[in-house]
XYZ file of C-alpha atoms in Angstrom:
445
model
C 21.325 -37.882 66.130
C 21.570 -34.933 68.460
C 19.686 -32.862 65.802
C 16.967 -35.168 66.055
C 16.649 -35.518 69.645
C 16.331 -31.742 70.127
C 12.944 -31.314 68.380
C 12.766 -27.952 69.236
C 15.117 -26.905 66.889
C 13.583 -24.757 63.603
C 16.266 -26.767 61.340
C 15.288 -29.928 59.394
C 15.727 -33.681 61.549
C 18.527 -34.785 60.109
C 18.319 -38.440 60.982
C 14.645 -39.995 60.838
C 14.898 -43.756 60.900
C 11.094 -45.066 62.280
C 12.017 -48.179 61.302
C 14.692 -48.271 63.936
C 12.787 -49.645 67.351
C 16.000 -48.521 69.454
C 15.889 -44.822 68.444
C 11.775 -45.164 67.851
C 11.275 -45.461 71.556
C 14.409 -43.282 72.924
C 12.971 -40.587 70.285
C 11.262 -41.204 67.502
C 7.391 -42.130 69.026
C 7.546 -38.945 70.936
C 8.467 -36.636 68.258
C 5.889 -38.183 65.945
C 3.194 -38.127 68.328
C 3.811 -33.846 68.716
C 3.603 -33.851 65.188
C 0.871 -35.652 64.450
C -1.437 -33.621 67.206
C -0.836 -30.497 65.359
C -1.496 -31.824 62.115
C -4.506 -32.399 63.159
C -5.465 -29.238 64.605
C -5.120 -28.077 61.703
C -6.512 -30.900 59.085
C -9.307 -30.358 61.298
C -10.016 -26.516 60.909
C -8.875 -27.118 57.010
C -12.110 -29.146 56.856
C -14.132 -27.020 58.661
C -13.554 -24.120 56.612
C -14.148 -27.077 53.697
C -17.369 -27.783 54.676
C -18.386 -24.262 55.579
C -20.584 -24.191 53.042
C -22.550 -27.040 53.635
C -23.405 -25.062 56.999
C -23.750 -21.479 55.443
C -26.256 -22.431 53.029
C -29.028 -23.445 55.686
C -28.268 -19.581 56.351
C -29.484 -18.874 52.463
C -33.388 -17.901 53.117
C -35.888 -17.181 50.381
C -34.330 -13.747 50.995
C -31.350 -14.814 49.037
C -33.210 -15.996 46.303
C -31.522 -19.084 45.446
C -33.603 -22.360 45.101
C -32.478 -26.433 45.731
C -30.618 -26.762 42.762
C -28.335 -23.845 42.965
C -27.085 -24.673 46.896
C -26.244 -27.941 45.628
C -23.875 -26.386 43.234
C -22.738 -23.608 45.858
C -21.082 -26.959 48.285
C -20.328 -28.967 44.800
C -17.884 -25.776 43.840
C -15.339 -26.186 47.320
C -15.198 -29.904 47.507
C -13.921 -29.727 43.141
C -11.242 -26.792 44.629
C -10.281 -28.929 47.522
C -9.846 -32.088 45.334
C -7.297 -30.341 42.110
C -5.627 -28.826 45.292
C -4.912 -31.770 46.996
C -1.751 -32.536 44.313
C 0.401 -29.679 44.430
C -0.620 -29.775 48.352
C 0.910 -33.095 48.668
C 4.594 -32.169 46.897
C 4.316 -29.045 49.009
C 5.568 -31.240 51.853
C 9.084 -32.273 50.341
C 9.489 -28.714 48.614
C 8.782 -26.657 51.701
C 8.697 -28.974 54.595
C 5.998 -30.198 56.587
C 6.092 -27.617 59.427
C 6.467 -25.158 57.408
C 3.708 -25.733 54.577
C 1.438 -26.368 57.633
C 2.184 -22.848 58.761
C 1.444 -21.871 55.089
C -1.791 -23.578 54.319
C -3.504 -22.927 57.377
C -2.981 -18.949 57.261
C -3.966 -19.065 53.614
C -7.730 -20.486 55.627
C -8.122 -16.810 56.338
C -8.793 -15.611 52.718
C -12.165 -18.008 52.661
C -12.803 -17.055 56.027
C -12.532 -13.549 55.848
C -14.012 -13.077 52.149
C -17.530 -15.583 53.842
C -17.909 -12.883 56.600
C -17.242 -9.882 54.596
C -20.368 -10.633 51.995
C -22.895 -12.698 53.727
C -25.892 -10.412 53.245
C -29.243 -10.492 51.308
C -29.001 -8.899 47.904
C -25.823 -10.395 47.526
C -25.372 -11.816 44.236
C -24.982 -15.348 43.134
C -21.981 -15.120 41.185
C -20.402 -13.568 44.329
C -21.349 -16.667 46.497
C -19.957 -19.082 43.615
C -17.004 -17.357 43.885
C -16.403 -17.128 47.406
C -17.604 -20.565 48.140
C -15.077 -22.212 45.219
C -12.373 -20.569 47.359
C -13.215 -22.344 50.314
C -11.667 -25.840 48.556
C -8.762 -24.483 50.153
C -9.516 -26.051 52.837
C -9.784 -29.551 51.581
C -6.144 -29.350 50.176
C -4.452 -29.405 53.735
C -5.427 -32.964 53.910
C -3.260 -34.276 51.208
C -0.597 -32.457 52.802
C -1.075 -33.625 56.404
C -1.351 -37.336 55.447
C 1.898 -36.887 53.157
C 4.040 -35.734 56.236
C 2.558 -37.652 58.764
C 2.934 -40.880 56.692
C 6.722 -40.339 56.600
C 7.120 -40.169 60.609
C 5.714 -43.432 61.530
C 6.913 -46.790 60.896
C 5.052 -48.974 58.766
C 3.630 -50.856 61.131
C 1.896 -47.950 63.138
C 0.940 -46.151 59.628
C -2.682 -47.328 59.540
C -3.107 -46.546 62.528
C -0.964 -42.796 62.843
C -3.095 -41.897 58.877
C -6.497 -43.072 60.347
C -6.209 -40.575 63.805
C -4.782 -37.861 61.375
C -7.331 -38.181 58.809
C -10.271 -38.988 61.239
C -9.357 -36.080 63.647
C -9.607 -33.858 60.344
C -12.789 -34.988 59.491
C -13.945 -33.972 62.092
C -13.789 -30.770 61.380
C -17.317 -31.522 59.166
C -19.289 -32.060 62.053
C -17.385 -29.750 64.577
C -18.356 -26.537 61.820
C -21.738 -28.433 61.866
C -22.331 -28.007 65.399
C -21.395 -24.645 65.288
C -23.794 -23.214 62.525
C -26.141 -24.904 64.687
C -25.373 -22.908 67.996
C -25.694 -19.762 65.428
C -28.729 -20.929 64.451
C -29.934 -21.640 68.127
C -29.006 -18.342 69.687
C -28.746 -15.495 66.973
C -31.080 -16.800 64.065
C -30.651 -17.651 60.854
C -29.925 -14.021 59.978
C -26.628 -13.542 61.064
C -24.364 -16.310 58.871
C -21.538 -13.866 59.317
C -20.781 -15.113 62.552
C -19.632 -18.643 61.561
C -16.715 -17.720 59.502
C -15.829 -14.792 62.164
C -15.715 -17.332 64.640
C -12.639 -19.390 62.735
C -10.509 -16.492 62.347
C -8.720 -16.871 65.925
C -9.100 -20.513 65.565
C -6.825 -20.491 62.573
C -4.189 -17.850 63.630
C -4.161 -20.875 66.671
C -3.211 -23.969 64.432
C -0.430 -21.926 62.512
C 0.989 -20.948 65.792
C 0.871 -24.661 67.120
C 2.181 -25.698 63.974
C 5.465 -23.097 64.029
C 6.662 -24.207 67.695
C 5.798 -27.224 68.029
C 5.896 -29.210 64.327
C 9.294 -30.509 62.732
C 10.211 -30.390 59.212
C 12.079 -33.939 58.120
C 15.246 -33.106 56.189
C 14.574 -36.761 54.984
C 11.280 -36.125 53.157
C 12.791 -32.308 51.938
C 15.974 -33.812 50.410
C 14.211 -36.596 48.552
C 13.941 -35.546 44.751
C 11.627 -36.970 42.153
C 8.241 -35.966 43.721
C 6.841 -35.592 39.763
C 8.983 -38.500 39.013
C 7.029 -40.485 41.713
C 3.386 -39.357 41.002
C 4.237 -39.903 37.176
C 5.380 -43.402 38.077
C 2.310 -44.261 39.991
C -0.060 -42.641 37.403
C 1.201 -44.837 35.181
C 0.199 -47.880 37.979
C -3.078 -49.531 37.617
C -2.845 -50.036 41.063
C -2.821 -46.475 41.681
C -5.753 -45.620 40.060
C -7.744 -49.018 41.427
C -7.218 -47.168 44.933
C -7.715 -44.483 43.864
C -11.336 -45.636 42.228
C -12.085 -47.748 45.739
C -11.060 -44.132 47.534
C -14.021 -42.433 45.895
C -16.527 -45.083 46.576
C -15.433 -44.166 50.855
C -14.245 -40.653 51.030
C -16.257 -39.237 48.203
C -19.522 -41.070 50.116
C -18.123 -39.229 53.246
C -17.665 -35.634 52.025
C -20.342 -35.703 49.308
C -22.953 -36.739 51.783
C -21.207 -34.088 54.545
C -21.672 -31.505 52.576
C -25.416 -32.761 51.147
C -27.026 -34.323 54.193
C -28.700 -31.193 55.702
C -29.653 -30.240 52.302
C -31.727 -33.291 51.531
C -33.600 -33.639 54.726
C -35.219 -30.595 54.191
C -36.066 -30.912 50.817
C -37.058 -34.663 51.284
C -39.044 -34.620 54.361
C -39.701 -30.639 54.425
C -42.675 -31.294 56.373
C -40.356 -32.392 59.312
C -37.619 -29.905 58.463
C -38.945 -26.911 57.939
C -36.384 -24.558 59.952
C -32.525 -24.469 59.018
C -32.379 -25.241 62.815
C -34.224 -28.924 62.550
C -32.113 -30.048 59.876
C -28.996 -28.418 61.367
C -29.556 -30.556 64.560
C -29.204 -34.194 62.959
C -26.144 -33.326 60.142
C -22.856 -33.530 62.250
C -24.231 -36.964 63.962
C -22.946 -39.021 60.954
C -19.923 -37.358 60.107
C -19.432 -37.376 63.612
C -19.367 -41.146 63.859
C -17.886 -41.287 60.313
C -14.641 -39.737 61.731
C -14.775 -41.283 64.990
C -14.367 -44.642 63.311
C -11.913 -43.822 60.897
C -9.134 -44.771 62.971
C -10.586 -48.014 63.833
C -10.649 -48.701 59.874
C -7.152 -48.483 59.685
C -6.455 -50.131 63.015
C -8.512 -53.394 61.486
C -6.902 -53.224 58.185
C -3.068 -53.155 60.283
C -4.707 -56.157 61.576
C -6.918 -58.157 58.974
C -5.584 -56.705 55.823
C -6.679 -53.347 54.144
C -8.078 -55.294 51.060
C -10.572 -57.624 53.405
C -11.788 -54.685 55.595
C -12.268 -52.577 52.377
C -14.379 -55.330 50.562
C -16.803 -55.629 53.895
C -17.073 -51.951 54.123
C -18.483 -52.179 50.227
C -20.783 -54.733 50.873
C -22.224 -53.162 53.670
C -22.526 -49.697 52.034
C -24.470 -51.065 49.488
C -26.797 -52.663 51.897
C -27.050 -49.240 53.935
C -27.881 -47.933 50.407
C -30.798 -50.284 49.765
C -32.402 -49.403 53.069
C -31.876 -45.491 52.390
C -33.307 -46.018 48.913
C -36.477 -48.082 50.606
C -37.192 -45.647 53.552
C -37.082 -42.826 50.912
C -39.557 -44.708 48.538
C -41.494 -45.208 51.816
C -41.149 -41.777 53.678
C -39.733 -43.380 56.561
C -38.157 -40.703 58.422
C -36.771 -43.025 61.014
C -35.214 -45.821 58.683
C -33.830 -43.052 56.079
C -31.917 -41.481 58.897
C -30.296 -45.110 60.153
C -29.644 -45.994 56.714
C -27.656 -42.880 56.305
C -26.134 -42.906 59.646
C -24.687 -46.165 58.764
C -23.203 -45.384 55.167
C -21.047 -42.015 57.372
C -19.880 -44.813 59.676
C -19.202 -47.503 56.987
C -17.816 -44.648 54.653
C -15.512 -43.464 57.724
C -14.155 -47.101 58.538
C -13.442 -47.585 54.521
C -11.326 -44.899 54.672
C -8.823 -46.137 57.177
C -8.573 -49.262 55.598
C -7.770 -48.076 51.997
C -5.319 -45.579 53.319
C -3.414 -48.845 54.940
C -3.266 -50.282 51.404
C -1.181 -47.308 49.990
C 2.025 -47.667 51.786
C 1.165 -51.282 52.560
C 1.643 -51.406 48.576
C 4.599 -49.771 47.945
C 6.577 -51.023 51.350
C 6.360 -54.361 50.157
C 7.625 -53.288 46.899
C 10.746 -51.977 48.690
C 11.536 -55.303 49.898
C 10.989 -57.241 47.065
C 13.865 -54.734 45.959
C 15.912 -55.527 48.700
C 15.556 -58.979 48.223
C 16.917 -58.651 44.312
C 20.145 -56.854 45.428
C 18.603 -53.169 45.688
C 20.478 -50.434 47.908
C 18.018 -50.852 50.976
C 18.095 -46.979 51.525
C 17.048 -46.320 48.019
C 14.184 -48.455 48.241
C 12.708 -47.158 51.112
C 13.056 -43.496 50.168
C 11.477 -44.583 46.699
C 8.562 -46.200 48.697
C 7.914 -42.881 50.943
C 7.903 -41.328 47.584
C 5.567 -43.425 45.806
C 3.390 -43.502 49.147
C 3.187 -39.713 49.288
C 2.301 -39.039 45.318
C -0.675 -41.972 46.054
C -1.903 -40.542 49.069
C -2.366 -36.873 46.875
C -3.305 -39.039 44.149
C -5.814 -41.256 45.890
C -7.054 -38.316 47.992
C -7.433 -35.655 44.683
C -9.410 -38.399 43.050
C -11.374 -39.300 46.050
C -12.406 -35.689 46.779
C -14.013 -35.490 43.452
C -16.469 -38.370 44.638
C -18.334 -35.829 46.757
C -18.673 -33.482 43.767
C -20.199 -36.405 41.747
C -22.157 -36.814 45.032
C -23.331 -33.531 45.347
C -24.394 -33.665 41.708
C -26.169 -36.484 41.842
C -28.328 -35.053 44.265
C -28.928 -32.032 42.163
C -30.242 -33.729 39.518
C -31.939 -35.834 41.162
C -34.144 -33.610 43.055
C -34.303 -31.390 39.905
C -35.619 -34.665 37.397
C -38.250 -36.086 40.357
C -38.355 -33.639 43.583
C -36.837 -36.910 45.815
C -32.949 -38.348 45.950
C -34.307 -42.261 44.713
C -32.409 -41.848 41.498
C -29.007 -40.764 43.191
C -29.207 -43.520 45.895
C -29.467 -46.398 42.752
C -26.388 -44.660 41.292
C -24.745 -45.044 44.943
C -25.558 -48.293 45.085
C -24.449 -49.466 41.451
C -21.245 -47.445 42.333
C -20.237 -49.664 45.624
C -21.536 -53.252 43.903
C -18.626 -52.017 41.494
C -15.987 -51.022 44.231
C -17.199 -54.612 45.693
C -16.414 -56.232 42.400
C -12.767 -54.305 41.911
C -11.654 -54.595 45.321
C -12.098 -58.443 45.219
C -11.073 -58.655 41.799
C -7.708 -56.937 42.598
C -6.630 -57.573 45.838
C -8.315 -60.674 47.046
C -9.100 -63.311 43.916
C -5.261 -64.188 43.671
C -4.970 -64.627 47.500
């Protein structure tokens, strides 16, 4: 135990038992909590540099030469990287260690970064942009691995809570880059995008510094084998992939419309947006509020159930939907902007709570084990296991919903010059997740 109790130590914890209330509050809630503050400094600059794009492109004048459809596809190309990243991001964890893949994935934010700064001119060409702007799904891979370790230093019955502030203080790193590009905007002017990414280079040399002194690796989670073993068993799960279906109805809503938002209100009410600095002073309020409240999505699904919480977020969502679709129909500035509001706050609580079913899931797996005769230490390290490979599952599946989001939008716009055919495919999409969560999760009970 003396390992564990000196966390300042650059060798693996040894003994990590969060289960354990005695050593939890000697040692155990205070270590956590270190961790957990600079995993999300640096979730939170991950999704920044994620989302960079969905800033940068407010930048992209007629100068540029690029019309709606193709800066659609320039914030569609990160949020596809981010999402295939988020699996080998997740196993990254066990092979390397949480401190140190932290280290690893937020230096490896300077390559996006840097390359944004370096070719942000006019007469740049489009293929260049693509390019640079696919590499910035970097970003959206240091989620998977953030939720993976902090998942294994909490007990179960703080993890909705601990995954909601780690998630939700990363997501904020949508609107915090949001807010930025708009003090860009304010003071130097739409011509000088360069300045964004240059201002995230000290940030990030910041949050792997944090992470090396202060962050712990668990020899726990590095010593447990069968990471492909575990995301091949829960592949094979229907459950797994009924999450995973539920996570892109809530975090694909919340990154797809992140990255979109600014986009649409000036194409869809041009008249009222017609500076990058109007529309970039109303897109971080709802991821904003989306991230604020993911916490208190997992906080009511510790309390009320994940699957309960989840199905009201659905409902609602669709009925947010319906008054988006109506006020756009009706050119209701006012209306379309609370209707949207509320699907980044609803999207942001829906998180939290399907998070909480993951290891909800798979811990009460473990002691239906138990409870048969199986080796109690086994079972838990098989449900940490099975809880990390679903989170990267869940998460890599749920990332592509704001790709299919993004598209949407594109073609949309491109078919009828207005979003009304996306938001019917948004709102077929969470009567379904309605329908599945209910059908899953709450028709037996």
């Amino acid at each position: 135990m003396s390992t564990v109790l000196d966390a300042r130590k650059p060798t693996p914890l040894e003994s990590w038992d969060p289960e354990d209330e005695e050593f939890w509050e000697r040692a155990g809630a205070r270590i956590a909590r270190r961790n957990l503050i600079f995993s999300v400094l640096s979730e939170h600059i991950g999704f920044s540099v994620w989302s960079l794009w969905s800033v940068l492109v407010l930048f992209l004048g007629p100068q540029y030469h690029i019309d709606t459809a193709g800066k659609f596809t320039l914030t569609a190309l990160p949020t596809a990287l981010g999402a295939l990243l988020r699996l080998p991001y997740t196993f990254a964890v066990a092979r390397f260690g949480g401190r140190t893949w932290t280290v690893i994935s937020a230096l490896l934010l300077l390559v996006p970064t840097g390359l944004a700064a370096l070719v942000l001119e006019p007469g740049v060409s489009y293929g260049t942009l693509l390019a640079v702007a696919c590499v910035a799904g970097v970003g959206g891979g240091n989620f998977a691995s953030s939720m993976a370790n902090i998942n294994a230093f909490y007990p179960h019955r703080l993890k909705g809570w601990a995954l909601g502030i780690n998630a939700g203080g990363g997501n904020l790193g949508v609107p915090a880059v949001q807010l930025l590009g708009l003090l860009v905007l304010a003071t130097a002017g739409a011509t000088h995008p360069r300045l964004l990414p240059l201002l995230y280079l000290p940030l990030i040399v910041l949050a792997a510094a944090g992470a090396w002194w202060r962050m712990d690796n668990l020899a726990v989670a590095a010593s447990a084998p069968g990471e492909g073993r575990a995301l091949r068993e829960v592949a094979r799960d229907p459950y797994g992939w009924a999450v995973s279906t539920l996570y892109i109805g809530t975090f694909g809503s919340f990154i797809g419309f992140g990255f979109a938002f600014g986009q649409v209100l000036q194409v869809q009410f041009h008249e009222r947006f017609d500076t990058p600095v109007k529309a970039a002073a109303l897109t971080f309020l709802g991821p904003l509020l989306g991230s604020l409240l993911r916490p208190v999505g997992g906080r009511l699904a510790d309390r009320y159930g994940g699957a309960v919480v989840t199905l009201c977020t659905f409902l609602a969502m669709g009925a947010g939907t319906a008054v988006v679709l109506a006020a756009s129909r009706a050119g209701s500035l006012p209306l379309f902007l609370a209707g949207f509001i509320a699907l980044f706050v609803l999207s942001g609580i829906g998180n939290g709570s399907t998070y909480k079913m993951i290891p909800a899931h798979y811990q009460a797996l473990a002691r239906s084990a138990v409870a048969a005769g199986a080796d109690p230490t086994a079972a838990e390290n098989a449900s940490r296991r099975r809880s990390a490979a679903l989170i990267g599952l869940a998460g890599a599946i749920g990332a592509f919903g704001g790709v299919l989001v993004n598209l949407a939008f594109r073609q949309s716009f491109l078919a009828s010059h207005n979003g009304d055919a996306a938001y019917l495919g948004f709102l077929a999409a969470y009567v379904f997740c309605s329908v599945l969560t209910w059908a899953v999760w709450l028709r037996r009970r």
